[in-house]
Short mmCIF file of C-alpha atoms and ligand atoms in Angstrom, two decimals:
data_model
loop_
_atom_site.label_atom_id
_atom_site.label_comp_id
_atom_site.label_asym_id
_atom_site.label_seq_id
_atom_site.Cartn_x
_atom_site.Cartn_y
_atom_site.Cartn_z
CA MET H 1 42.58 6.34 -30.55
CA GLY H 2 43.29 8.68 -27.65
CA VAL H 3 43.34 8.16 -23.92
CA PHE H 4 39.57 8.80 -23.74
CA GLY H 5 38.93 6.19 -26.43
CA ASN H 6 36.05 4.13 -25.05
CA ILE H 7 34.52 6.49 -22.55
CA PHE H 8 31.86 7.73 -24.92
CA GLU H 9 30.98 4.34 -26.31
CA ARG H 10 27.52 3.31 -25.06
CA LYS H 11 27.16 -0.08 -23.36
CA LEU H 12 24.50 -2.42 -24.78
CA CYS H 13 21.46 -3.86 -22.98
CA ASP H 14 21.88 -7.61 -22.35
CA ILE H 15 18.21 -8.27 -23.04
CA CYS H 16 17.32 -6.28 -26.17
CA GLY H 17 20.76 -5.17 -27.43
CA LYS H 18 19.88 -1.48 -27.57
CA GLU H 19 22.21 1.19 -26.21
CA CYS H 20 22.01 1.97 -22.49
CA ASN H 21 22.17 5.53 -21.14
CA ILE H 22 25.52 7.29 -20.70
CA PHE H 23 25.83 5.87 -17.18
CA GLY H 24 25.71 2.32 -18.52
CA GLY H 25 22.06 1.55 -17.76
CA THR H 26 20.78 -0.41 -14.76
CA LYS H 27 23.32 -2.88 -13.42
CA LEU H 28 22.50 -6.54 -12.96
CA LYS H 29 24.63 -9.18 -11.26
CA ASP H 30 26.14 -10.18 -14.61
CA GLY H 31 25.02 -7.51 -17.07
CA ARG H 32 22.92 -4.43 -17.64
CA LEU H 33 19.47 -3.27 -18.72
CA CYS H 34 18.31 -0.30 -20.81
CA LYS H 35 15.52 1.98 -19.58
CA GLU H 36 12.96 0.45 -21.93
CA CYS H 37 13.54 -3.02 -20.47
CA VAL H 38 13.51 -1.69 -16.89
CA ASN H 39 10.08 -0.19 -17.58
CA LYS H 40 8.76 -3.67 -18.39
CA LEU H 41 9.74 -5.06 -14.97
CA SER H 42 7.34 -5.23 -12.06
CA PRO H 43 7.79 -2.07 -9.96
CA ARG H 44 7.78 -4.40 -6.95
CA LEU H 45 10.96 -6.15 -8.12
CA GLU H 46 13.85 -5.01 -5.95
CA ASN H 47 17.61 -5.51 -5.73
CA LEU H 48 18.26 -5.81 -9.45
CA LYS H 49 22.01 -5.94 -8.69
CA HIS H 50 21.42 -9.41 -7.25
CA LEU H 51 19.57 -10.74 -10.31
CA THR H 52 21.17 -12.27 -13.40
CA VAL H 53 20.32 -11.69 -17.06
CA ASP H 54 18.64 -15.13 -17.05
CA ASP H 55 16.53 -14.13 -14.00
CA ILE H 56 15.38 -11.05 -15.91
CA ARG H 57 14.47 -13.17 -18.96
CA ASP H 58 12.28 -15.35 -16.70
CA HIS H 59 10.80 -12.27 -15.09
CA LEU H 60 9.94 -10.71 -18.47
CA ALA H 61 8.21 -13.96 -19.51
CA TYR H 62 6.19 -13.74 -16.27
CA ARG H 63 5.36 -10.09 -17.06
CA GLU H 64 4.02 -11.07 -20.50
CA GLU H 65 1.80 -13.74 -18.94
CA ASN H 66 0.71 -11.16 -16.37
CA GLU H 67 -0.31 -8.75 -19.13
CA GLU H 68 -2.65 -11.44 -20.50
CA LYS H 69 -4.12 -11.91 -17.02
CA VAL H 70 -4.73 -8.16 -16.72
CA LYS H 71 -6.56 -8.20 -20.08
CA ASN H 72 -8.81 -11.03 -18.90
CA PHE H 73 -9.30 -9.63 -15.40
CA ASN H 74 -13.00 -9.15 -14.70
CA VAL H 75 -13.51 -6.80 -11.72
CA THR H 76 -16.20 -8.17 -9.39
CA HIS H 77 -15.34 -6.06 -6.29
CA VAL H 78 -13.47 -2.81 -5.58
CA ILE H 79 -12.32 -2.14 -2.00
CA GLY H 80 -10.62 0.98 -0.67
CA GLY H 81 -10.82 4.73 -0.55
CA LYS H 82 -8.86 7.61 -2.07
CA GLY H 83 -5.46 5.91 -1.94
CA THR H 84 -4.77 2.33 -2.95
CA LYS H 85 -7.59 0.02 -4.02
CA LEU H 86 -8.01 -3.73 -4.09
CA TYR H 87 -9.62 -5.06 -7.27
CA LEU H 88 -10.99 -8.59 -7.06
CA ASP H 89 -11.90 -11.09 -9.73
CA ILE H 90 -13.65 -13.47 -7.38
CA GLU H 91 -14.41 -16.09 -10.06
CA LYS H 92 -10.72 -16.45 -10.97
CA LYS H 93 -9.63 -15.89 -7.33
CA GLU H 94 -7.34 -13.06 -8.47
CA LEU H 95 -6.38 -9.75 -6.91
CA ILE H 96 -4.86 -6.51 -8.26
CA ILE H 97 -3.57 -3.81 -5.91
CA SER H 98 -3.19 -0.37 -7.46
CA ASN H 99 -3.39 3.33 -6.68
CA GLU H 100 -3.82 4.24 -10.34
CA ASN H 101 -7.15 4.76 -12.06
CA ASN H 102 -5.69 3.62 -15.37
CA TRP H 103 -4.26 0.41 -13.86
CA ARG H 104 -5.31 -1.63 -16.89
CA ASN H 105 -2.57 0.14 -18.88
CA THR H 106 0.18 -0.30 -16.29
CA ASN H 107 0.42 -4.11 -16.18
CA PRO H 108 -0.08 -4.35 -12.38
CA ASP H 109 0.94 -7.70 -10.87
CA VAL H 110 -2.00 -10.10 -10.68
CA LEU H 111 -1.96 -12.17 -7.50
CA ASN H 112 -3.83 -15.36 -6.81
CA PHE H 113 -5.68 -15.35 -3.47
CA SER H 114 -3.59 -18.40 -2.47
CA GLN H 115 -0.44 -16.23 -2.64
CA ILE H 116 -1.61 -14.06 0.26
CA VAL H 117 0.39 -14.86 3.40
CA GLY H 118 -0.79 -12.21 5.87
CA ASN H 119 -0.92 -8.52 6.59
CA ASP H 120 -0.23 -6.02 9.33
CA VAL H 121 -1.66 -2.55 9.93
CA ASP H 122 0.57 0.45 10.62
CA ILE H 123 -0.97 3.88 11.24
CA LYS H 124 1.85 6.41 11.20
CA GLU H 125 1.41 9.47 13.39
CA ASN H 126 3.34 12.64 12.70
CA ARG H 127 3.54 15.30 15.41
CA THR H 128 4.48 18.97 14.80
CA GLU H 129 4.76 21.45 17.64
CA LEU H 130 2.66 24.59 17.33
CA LYS H 131 4.51 27.81 18.28
CA THR H 132 3.48 31.28 19.30
CA LYS H 133 5.38 34.59 19.58
CA ASP H 134 6.45 36.33 22.77
CA GLU H 135 6.36 40.11 23.37
CA ASN H 136 9.64 40.51 21.44
CA GLY H 137 8.28 38.67 18.42
CA LYS H 138 10.42 35.61 19.14
CA GLU H 139 8.97 32.19 18.36
CA VAL H 140 8.28 30.24 21.57
CA SER H 141 6.46 27.13 22.76
CA PHE H 142 2.99 27.27 24.27
CA ASP H 143 2.77 26.38 27.96
CA PRO H 144 1.89 23.54 28.08
CA LYS H 145 3.25 22.60 24.67
CA GLN H 146 0.73 22.20 21.84
CA TYR H 147 0.95 19.86 18.90
CA LYS H 148 -0.62 19.28 15.52
CA TYR H 149 -1.05 15.64 14.47
CA SER H 150 -1.29 14.09 11.03
CA TYR H 151 -1.69 10.49 9.87
CA ASN H 152 -0.99 8.03 7.08
CA PHE H 153 -2.59 4.58 7.02
CA TYR H 154 -0.61 1.57 5.80
CA ILE H 155 -1.13 -2.15 5.42
CA TYR H 156 1.95 -4.29 4.86
CA LEU H 157 0.85 -7.30 2.85
CA ASP H 158 3.06 -10.40 2.80
CA VAL H 159 2.76 -12.46 -0.36
CA ASN H 160 4.36 -15.60 -1.70
CA THR H 161 5.58 -15.01 -5.27
CA PRO H 162 8.87 -15.85 -7.01
CA TRP H 163 9.55 -12.13 -7.55
CA PHE H 164 8.57 -10.20 -4.44
CA ASN H 165 7.31 -10.94 -0.94
CA SER H 166 5.78 -7.79 0.39
CA ILE H 167 3.47 -5.06 -0.84
CA PRO H 168 3.05 -1.83 1.11
CA ILE H 169 -0.50 -0.52 0.70
CA LYS H 170 -1.12 3.15 1.50
CA VAL H 171 -4.82 3.33 2.22
CA ASN H 172 -5.38 7.09 2.38
CA GLY H 173 -4.80 9.56 -0.48
CA TYR H 174 -3.85 12.90 1.07
CA THR H 175 -2.45 12.97 4.62
CA VAL H 176 -5.16 13.05 7.30
CA GLU H 177 -5.01 16.03 9.70
CA GLY H 178 -6.03 15.39 13.30
CA PHE H 179 -7.48 12.30 14.99
CA ASP H 180 -10.93 13.56 16.00
CA SER H 181 -12.27 13.90 12.49
CA TYR H 182 -14.58 12.07 10.08
CA ASP H 183 -11.60 11.83 7.76
CA TYR H 184 -9.58 9.87 10.29
CA ASP H 185 -12.43 7.50 11.05
CA THR H 186 -13.18 6.91 7.36
CA CYS H 187 -9.54 6.02 6.62
CA TYR H 188 -9.37 3.92 9.76
CA LEU H 189 -12.48 1.94 8.73
CA GLN H 190 -11.16 1.51 5.18
CA THR H 191 -7.91 0.14 6.63
CA GLN H 192 -9.81 -2.33 8.80
CA GLU H 193 -12.00 -3.35 5.86
CA MET H 194 -9.00 -4.05 3.58
CA CYS H 195 -7.22 -5.94 6.31
CA GLU H 196 -10.26 -8.12 7.10
CA ILE H 197 -11.04 -8.79 3.44
CA LEU H 198 -7.45 -9.77 2.68
CA ASP H 199 -7.80 -12.26 5.56
CA LEU H 200 -11.05 -13.64 4.09
CA LEU H 201 -9.37 -14.08 0.69
CA LYS H 202 -6.37 -15.78 2.30
CA ASP H 203 -8.63 -18.16 4.24
CA ASP H 204 -10.79 -18.87 1.18
CA GLN H 205 -13.92 -17.58 2.93
CA LEU H 206 -15.20 -16.09 -0.30
CA ASP H 207 -18.87 -16.52 0.58
CA VAL H 208 -18.45 -13.87 3.33
CA VAL H 209 -16.82 -11.19 1.13
CA ASP H 210 -20.07 -9.59 -0.09
CA GLU H 211 -21.46 -9.34 3.40
CA ALA H 212 -18.23 -7.81 4.75
CA ILE H 213 -18.08 -5.20 1.97
CA GLU H 214 -21.73 -4.28 2.58
CA TYR H 215 -21.13 -4.02 6.32
CA TYR H 216 -18.11 -1.72 5.99
CA LYS H 217 -19.79 0.38 3.32
CA GLU H 218 -22.53 1.16 5.83
CA LEU H 219 -20.00 2.03 8.56
CA GLU H 220 -17.98 4.22 6.19
CA ASN H 221 -21.13 6.10 5.19
CA SER H 222 -21.55 7.25 8.78
CA PRO H 223 -18.05 7.67 10.24
CA ARG H 224 -17.90 8.46 13.95
CA LYS H 225 -16.13 11.63 14.87
CA LYS H 226 -15.73 10.86 18.53
CA TYR H 227 -13.74 7.90 19.61
CA ASN H 228 -14.75 6.25 22.88
CA LYS H 229 -14.00 3.15 24.85
CA THR H 230 -16.77 1.11 23.25
CA TYR H 231 -15.44 1.93 19.78
CA TYR H 232 -13.93 -1.48 19.04
CA ALA H 233 -16.59 -3.54 20.78
CA ASN H 234 -19.24 -1.82 18.66
CA SER H 235 -17.87 -2.90 15.32
CA LYS H 236 -17.97 -6.36 13.84
CA ARG H 237 -14.79 -8.04 12.76
CA TYR H 238 -14.41 -11.16 10.66
CA SER H 239 -10.97 -12.44 11.56
CA ARG H 240 -9.13 -10.27 14.10
CA SER H 241 -9.69 -9.37 17.71
CA SER H 242 -10.68 -5.90 18.88
CA ASP H 243 -7.37 -5.88 20.82
CA TYR H 244 -5.45 -6.08 17.56
CA TYR H 245 -7.10 -2.95 16.18
CA GLU H 246 -6.96 -1.07 19.46
CA LYS H 247 -3.22 -1.68 19.66
CA LYS H 248 -2.75 -0.33 16.12
CA ASP H 249 -4.88 2.80 16.57
CA PRO H 250 -2.93 5.89 17.80
CA ARG H 251 -6.23 7.57 18.73
CA LYS H 252 -6.31 5.66 22.01
CA ASN H 253 -3.30 7.69 23.26
CA HIS H 254 -5.20 10.96 22.95
CA TYR H 255 -8.30 10.19 24.97
CA LYS H 256 -8.62 9.64 28.69
CA PHE H 257 -11.60 7.57 29.82
ZN1 ZN T 301 16.78 -3.39 -23.25
#
């Protein structure tokens, strides 16, 4: 055996015993995982380096139970737009959050409504300066400066599970250009709807869910292009104050009343 003796020998997965990749697979606190086993984990599971082989065994048992729950999941309500959707099974008080149309094949984590802790809205604004050219063809700023704005709509959901505690939900699909558009208002309303419905599920106010979905569906069918100071007062909310939504909405910074 030469100096390079063991370098090319593949390390074995501590769960299934198969060979890991040439880099030694995914490291755990006290072992390693092959790619096939990693693919079985919840994508929401983080910090694998801090988990032991025994933790992973427990997690994989949970994932098998979860797969059964997905099979038996009976969708009663779908909430959301082009990005992430909430799927409810209101009889079983279960929730699936997914941005994939084929979610039934991806073993998405099934949450019980009682595991919902809370959520917070975050509308991210991105600003790019628009430029023009001077007489020499050199790129220069407009006077006054001009900007192009784009937006992504997020809800950060806090949950109480043994495996993960937060789920970022991106409400919109493609990035929304500009704030004075039907697109912006539609995504904004969808964000508010998800946020309010997650609150209703958390508070076990299930008898109000149908009404809330119906109400937001109507609003989303006629989005308002122009934002004004009565915007928040004019829409019904089920759990949060108009101040909460106003604070979270970057549109308010662009209009002077
Ligand atoms: Zn394995």
